[in-house]
Amino acid sequence: MPAPPSAEPAASPFIQIRGLHKSFDSQKVLQGIDLDISRGETLVLVGPSGEGKSVLLKHIIGLLHPDAGSIQFDGTSLCGLSERQLAPLRRRIGYLFQNAALFDSLTVAQNVAFPLIEAGIKNPAEIKSRVQEALEVVELDAHTEKMPINLSGGMRKRVGIARAIVGRPEIILYDEPTAGLDPIVTDVIDHLIKRLQKRYHVTSVVITHDIASVFKIADRIVMLKNGIVYFNGNPDQLRHSPDTFIQDFIAGRSGMTS
Amino acid sequence: MIAPSASTLSPQLPTPQSVPSLRRMDDSSRGPISTLGRAVLNFINYFGQLGILLGEGFESLVKTKPRLHLTMEQIVRIGFGSQVVVIVTGAFTGAVFTAQSYFKFRDFGIESTIGSIVSVSLFRELGPVLTGLMVAGRVGAAMAAEIGTMKVSEQIDALRAMGVHPVDYLAMPRFFAMTISMPLLIAEAVAFGLGASWFVAVLGFGIPSAWFWMHTIDHTNLEDLSYAMTKGLVFGMLIVVISCHQGLSTTNGAVGVGQSTTRAVVFSSLALLVTNFFLTLLLNYIFPMGTIT
Ligand SMILES: Nc1ncnc2c1ncn2[C@@H]1O[C@H](COP(=O)(O)OP(=O)(O)O)[C@@H](O)[C@H]1O
Ligand SMILES: [Mg+2]
């Protein structure tokens, strides 16, 4: 499906993915992904489970290395960079893991403070206030001293979001930020993503299965299917797509009758 | 005529397929050889991976500042936390060795010299090896389990995603803590071993305390201490490198964490025992056993 005409600015894309292939053993997951992400946009990644959305997100931050193809981050190719060379690029990215991946030996506050301390911020008062601020945004400021093991799944996810945004990264990659959250908190997170975009011009890539969220936050939607980009367009184009798979996906129809 | 096939060209050479006994031999010899080949490759691959980890550790040492806070935390857990285990090990080893020696030495009437053999054995072999094995069990297992759990729950990836190298954050503090703690733990084991030996020899078997100490001090020298400390350092490094490697290469969820933990203990214990032998030969070359009269 073609990209929307004239939506792309002339400047080179913030992130450019070309011909990305990735297999695990014999399982082909990504089979030639081409994707540009421009600065300041909110791109929503949808598609059936197990199609490689998380795998794609991990390639953008260099946690996985492509079998073939290239990824450019702000003009720098990630291919061939060592872990240590990737570190400065990664500090410009916030990443929410699908399972939150909180450090279970650290408290909520220590988890959220982690990126700040690693960024070299020494002033304890500044760290404290920024951690507090990030936790307030996800409505968890009452739980700073808890250990992650004692939190519910949804709370962990929100701590993960706070940890991803606290360092004020240029781009935030959210892997299912609202899965397991109640409708109200989902709305809070959706607004947070848009607010960061408006105030700080943050670029966001959001994987979600929540179709309501998709239409609330997306500037552009990319659907992965069979290891390739199956759809790439704005919400209106998605809504009016003649493709039956896309229409069934939006409407949540499996074709089953009971 | 049709072109001759290979078998008609050399009819005297039977192909494996044509001779049943030959084929059987061929099959049965392929199994073990390929199994052996794979084992050798795995072995080489394993050392390659340890080498890579060592290389990353060295890079970390050169390029990054050590994380003192984490190192202190590990010293408390590894060093401080292992003391009970190490004291009990040292003390009862010293005690039983003293008892056994006494039963034999008594026949020759030289039981008052017990302190010398106990001391040298504790310093050179029993202290380092038994402490090392206990620490491999306690600390190696904990390291592999903790790091392995972090690996399978994506916490290691979370570190990487925040620009923190897992070797800097997890392996190096443990490495520093271990190289500091092991020699001290061994010294502690030896000290308690000697104390227990005195207890058994003097209070248990009535050997005069002054004689016990005289023989002990006379036959223990700086070389024996060097043995203990060198071995402690090397064993500590072995345990930490093998266990961190197991942790960092864990896959397969909870089952994988279990495997890594077991392997960390087994591999580091075996490596420790094998290294101990060669290290003893090397150290004996550097610090030859003094001429005892
Ligand atoms: N590290 C890995 N090793 C092996 N297979 C993997 C790994 N990561 C992902 N996969 C496989 O890749 C496929 C895509 O996974 P994922 O990207 O998590 O899907 P999703 O689109 O639901 O996020 C799945 O079939 C998964 O089993
Ligand atoms: Mg996923």
Coordinates of C-alpha atoms in Angstrom, one line a residue, chain A residues 7 16 182 242:
Chain A
A7 CA 2.8 13.7 4.0
Q16 CA 15.1 4.9 8.0
D182 CA -8.2 0.0 32.5
P242 CA -11.1 -1.4 0.9

